[in-house]
Amino acid sequence: NAEQLVVTPVDRSVRILGAREDLVGALSNLVCNAVQASGEAPEIHVSVNALDARSIQIRVRDHGPGIDEAHLPHIFDPFYTTRAAGTGLGLAVVAMTVNQHGGDISARNHPTGGAEFLISLPMLAPGE
C-alpha cells in the first residue's frame, strides 16, 4: 500500500519561538492520527503559511472519512476517545502544547473530504 506525505516547502526565514521537541511531537501526533484515520492508502498534506506579519498557520489534512460532527467539539478534551485502545490524551496534549506556545488549534472536516487540523502560532519578527 502506498502512503503519501506531501509537505509544502517552507520559507526558512519564518521562525517561531518554542520548544522544538514539543512542537515536533505535536505535529507527529497529528500526522500519525491522520495516517491511522486514512485507511489503506493514506495521503497527508502538511503546509505552513503566514496568516499575517506576526503569525503562521500549520495545516495537517488527510483524505480519510473525516471526524463525526458529534465528536468535533470534544476531540481536544482530555480522556475523550473514539478508539477502543485510545487513551484520549494525544489531541489533548497537542492542544496543550500549542496553547503553551501562545497558539490556537482547531479541527474541521474539509469541504472536499477528510479532516483538517489548523494550528496558529506567533511568529518571531525578523531579527528577534
C-alpha atoms as a printed R data frame, in Angstrom:
    type eleno elety resid chain resno       x      y      z
1   ATOM     1    CA   ASN     A     1   0.000  0.000  0.000
2   ATOM     2    CA   ALA     A     2   1.318  3.412 -0.950
3   ATOM     3    CA   GLU     A     3   1.494  6.116  1.661
4   ATOM     4    CA   GLN     A     4   1.921  9.716  0.631
5   ATOM     5    CA   LEU     A     5   3.033 12.650  2.750
6   ATOM     6    CA   VAL     A     6   3.020 15.971  0.948
7   ATOM     7    CA   VAL     A     7   4.883 18.812  2.673
8   ATOM     8    CA   THR     A     8   4.735 22.284  1.185
9   ATOM     9    CA   PRO     A     9   8.204 23.915  1.187
10  ATOM    10    CA   VAL     A    10   8.597 26.480  3.958
11  ATOM    11    CA   ASP     A    11  10.258 29.897  3.783
12  ATOM    12    CA   ARG     A    12  13.249 29.367  6.096
13  ATOM    13    CA   SER     A    13  13.079 32.993  7.286
14  ATOM    14    CA   VAL     A    14   9.802 32.205  9.093
15  ATOM    15    CA   ARG     A    15  10.651 31.480 12.713
16  ATOM    16    CA   ILE     A    16   8.673 30.780 15.851
17  ATOM    17    CA   LEU     A    17   9.863 30.752 19.426
18  ATOM    18    CA   GLY     A    18   9.265 27.454 21.137
19  ATOM    19    CA   ALA     A    19  10.400 24.079 22.319
20  ATOM    20    CA   ARG     A    20  11.318 22.263 19.119
21  ATOM    21    CA   GLU     A    21  10.816 18.752 20.525
22  ATOM    22    CA   ASP     A    22   7.378 19.606 21.904
23  ATOM    23    CA   LEU     A    23   6.195 21.167 18.639
24  ATOM    24    CA   VAL     A    24   7.624 18.328 16.537
25  ATOM    25    CA   GLY     A    25   5.909 15.862 18.869
26  ATOM    26    CA   ALA     A    26   2.580 17.658 18.447
27  ATOM    27    CA   LEU     A    27   2.883 17.643 14.651
28  ATOM    28    CA   SER     A    28   3.974 13.997 14.662
29  ATOM    29    CA   ASN     A    29   0.886 13.125 16.679
30  ATOM    30    CA   LEU     A    30  -1.376 14.865 14.163
31  ATOM    31    CA   VAL     A    31   0.306 13.153 11.198
32  ATOM    32    CA   CYS     A    32   0.151  9.720 12.882
33  ATOM    33    CA   ASN     A    33  -3.543 10.227 13.661
34  ATOM    34    CA   ALA     A    34  -4.149 11.255 10.047
35  ATOM    35    CA   VAL     A    35  -2.382  8.129  8.760
36  ATOM    36    CA   GLN     A    36  -4.426  5.900 11.092
37  ATOM    37    CA   ALA     A    37  -7.695  7.557 10.059
38  ATOM    38    CA   SER     A    38  -6.963  7.373  6.345
39  ATOM    39    CA   GLY     A    39  -7.165  3.632  5.804
40  ATOM    40    CA   GLU     A    40  -5.408  1.711  3.024
41  ATOM    41    CA   ALA     A    41  -3.551  4.426  1.098
42  ATOM    42    CA   PRO     A    42  -3.148  7.491  3.303
43  ATOM    43    CA   GLU     A    43  -2.451 10.847  1.713
44  ATOM    44    CA   ILE     A    44  -1.473 13.529  4.214
45  ATOM    45    CA   HIS     A    45  -0.827 17.179  3.376
46  ATOM    46    CA   VAL     A    46   1.160 19.448  5.705
47  ATOM    47    CA   SER     A    47   1.566 23.134  4.899
48  ATOM    48    CA   VAL     A    48   2.748 26.283  6.657
49  ATOM    49    CA   ASN     A    49   1.550 29.742  5.652
50  ATOM    50    CA   ALA     A    50   1.794 33.216  7.146
51  ATOM    51    CA   LEU     A    51  -1.580 34.435  8.405
52  ATOM    52    CA   ASP     A    52  -0.230 37.954  8.859
53  ATOM    53    CA   ALA     A    53   3.057 39.629  9.804
54  ATOM    54    CA   ARG     A    54   3.006 38.098 13.292
55  ATOM    55    CA   SER     A    55   1.516 34.611 12.979
56  ATOM    56    CA   ILE     A    56   1.711 31.415 10.978
57  ATOM    57    CA   GLN     A    57  -0.749 28.641 10.332
58  ATOM    58    CA   ILE     A    58   0.187 24.976 10.076
59  ATOM    59    CA   ARG     A    59  -2.358 22.728  8.367
60  ATOM    60    CA   VAL     A    60  -2.418 18.948  8.608
61  ATOM    61    CA   ARG     A    61  -5.010 17.416  6.300
62  ATOM    62    CA   ASP     A    62  -5.920 13.846  5.457
63  ATOM    63    CA   HIS     A    63  -8.267 12.314  2.916
64  ATOM    64    CA   GLY     A    64  -9.942  9.880  5.307
65  ATOM    65    CA   PRO     A    65 -13.586  9.797  6.384
66  ATOM    66    CA   GLY     A    66 -13.374 12.994  8.444
67  ATOM    67    CA   ILE     A    67 -14.477 13.484 12.041
68  ATOM    68    CA   ASP     A    68 -18.024 12.749 13.122
69  ATOM    69    CA   GLU     A    69 -19.709 16.111 13.758
70  ATOM    70    CA   ALA     A    70 -20.829 14.909 17.212
71  ATOM    71    CA   HIS     A    71 -17.191 14.345 18.218
72  ATOM    72    CA   LEU     A    72 -15.694 17.601 16.871
73  ATOM    73    CA   PRO     A    73 -16.469 19.754 19.954
74  ATOM    74    CA   HIS     A    74 -14.760 17.214 22.252
75  ATOM    75    CA   ILE     A    75 -11.692 15.922 20.427
76  ATOM    76    CA   PHE     A    76  -9.254 18.116 22.380
77  ATOM    77    CA   ASP     A    77 -10.786 17.191 25.768
78  ATOM    78    CA   PRO     A    78  -8.530 15.029 27.976
79  ATOM    79    CA   PHE     A    79  -9.557 11.349 28.041
80  ATOM    80    CA   TYR     A    80 -12.053 11.746 25.173
81  ATOM    81    CA   THR     A    81 -11.500  8.981 22.657
82  ATOM    82    CA   THR     A    82 -13.381  7.089 19.981
83  ATOM    83    CA   ARG     A    83 -10.745  4.345 19.688
84  ATOM    84    CA   ALA     A    84 -11.017  1.121 21.664
85  ATOM    85    CA   ALA     A    85  -7.311  1.227 22.555
86  ATOM    86    CA   GLY     A    86  -7.062  5.027 22.780
87  ATOM    87    CA   THR     A    87  -6.241  6.977 25.939
88  ATOM    88    CA   GLY     A    88  -7.811 10.249 24.830
89  ATOM    89    CA   LEU     A    89  -4.626 12.110 25.638
90  ATOM    90    CA   GLY     A    90  -2.990 12.563 22.222
91  ATOM    91    CA   LEU     A    91  -5.017 15.516 20.939
92  ATOM    92    CA   ALA     A    92  -5.321 16.975 24.441
93  ATOM    93    CA   VAL     A    93  -1.511 17.091 24.672
94  ATOM    94    CA   VAL     A    94  -1.280 18.580 21.170
95  ATOM    95    CA   ALA     A    95  -3.733 21.333 22.175
96  ATOM    96    CA   MET     A    96  -1.878 21.978 25.442
97  ATOM    97    CA   THR     A    97   1.455 22.241 23.598
98  ATOM    98    CA   VAL     A    98   0.025 24.672 21.039
99  ATOM    99    CA   ASN     A    99  -1.587 26.774 23.783
100 ATOM   100    CA   GLN     A   100   1.667 26.852 25.792
101 ATOM   101    CA   HIS     A   101   3.329 28.346 22.701
102 ATOM   102    CA   GLY     A   102   0.733 31.130 22.513
103 ATOM   103    CA   GLY     A   103  -1.171 29.492 19.683
104 ATOM   104    CA   ASP     A   104  -4.563 28.037 18.881
105 ATOM   105    CA   ILE     A   105  -5.689 24.764 17.347
106 ATOM   106    CA   SER     A   106  -8.934 23.789 15.696
107 ATOM   107    CA   ALA     A   107 -10.236 20.893 13.659
108 ATOM   108    CA   ARG     A   108 -12.806 20.672 10.924
109 ATOM   109    CA   ASN     A   109 -13.950 18.469  8.119
110 ATOM   110    CA   HIS     A   110 -12.565 19.696  4.823
111 ATOM   111    CA   PRO     A   111 -15.243 20.520  2.226
112 ATOM   112    CA   THR     A   112 -13.729 18.035 -0.244
113 ATOM   113    CA   GLY     A   113 -13.374 15.261  2.360
114 ATOM   114    CA   GLY     A   114 -11.097 14.276  5.175
115 ATOM   115    CA   ALA     A   115 -10.156 16.041  8.389
116 ATOM   116    CA   GLU     A   116  -8.065 19.171  8.676
117 ATOM   117    CA   PHE     A   117  -6.264 20.462 11.753
118 ATOM   118    CA   LEU     A   118  -5.304 24.138 11.838
119 ATOM   119    CA   ILE     A   119  -2.616 25.407 14.202
120 ATOM   120    CA   SER     A   120  -1.821 29.090 14.514
121 ATOM   121    CA   LEU     A   121   1.383 30.159 16.262
122 ATOM   122    CA   PRO     A   122   3.017 33.537 16.869
123 ATOM   123    CA   MET     A   123   5.949 34.249 14.588
124 ATOM   124    CA   LEU     A   124   9.179 35.994 15.534
125 ATOM   125    CA   ALA     A   125   9.798 39.265 13.758
126 ATOM   126    CA   PRO     A   126  12.929 39.346 11.592
127 ATOM   127    CA   GLY     A   127  15.972 39.897 13.799
128 ATOM   128    CA   GLU     A   128  14.278 38.650 17.019
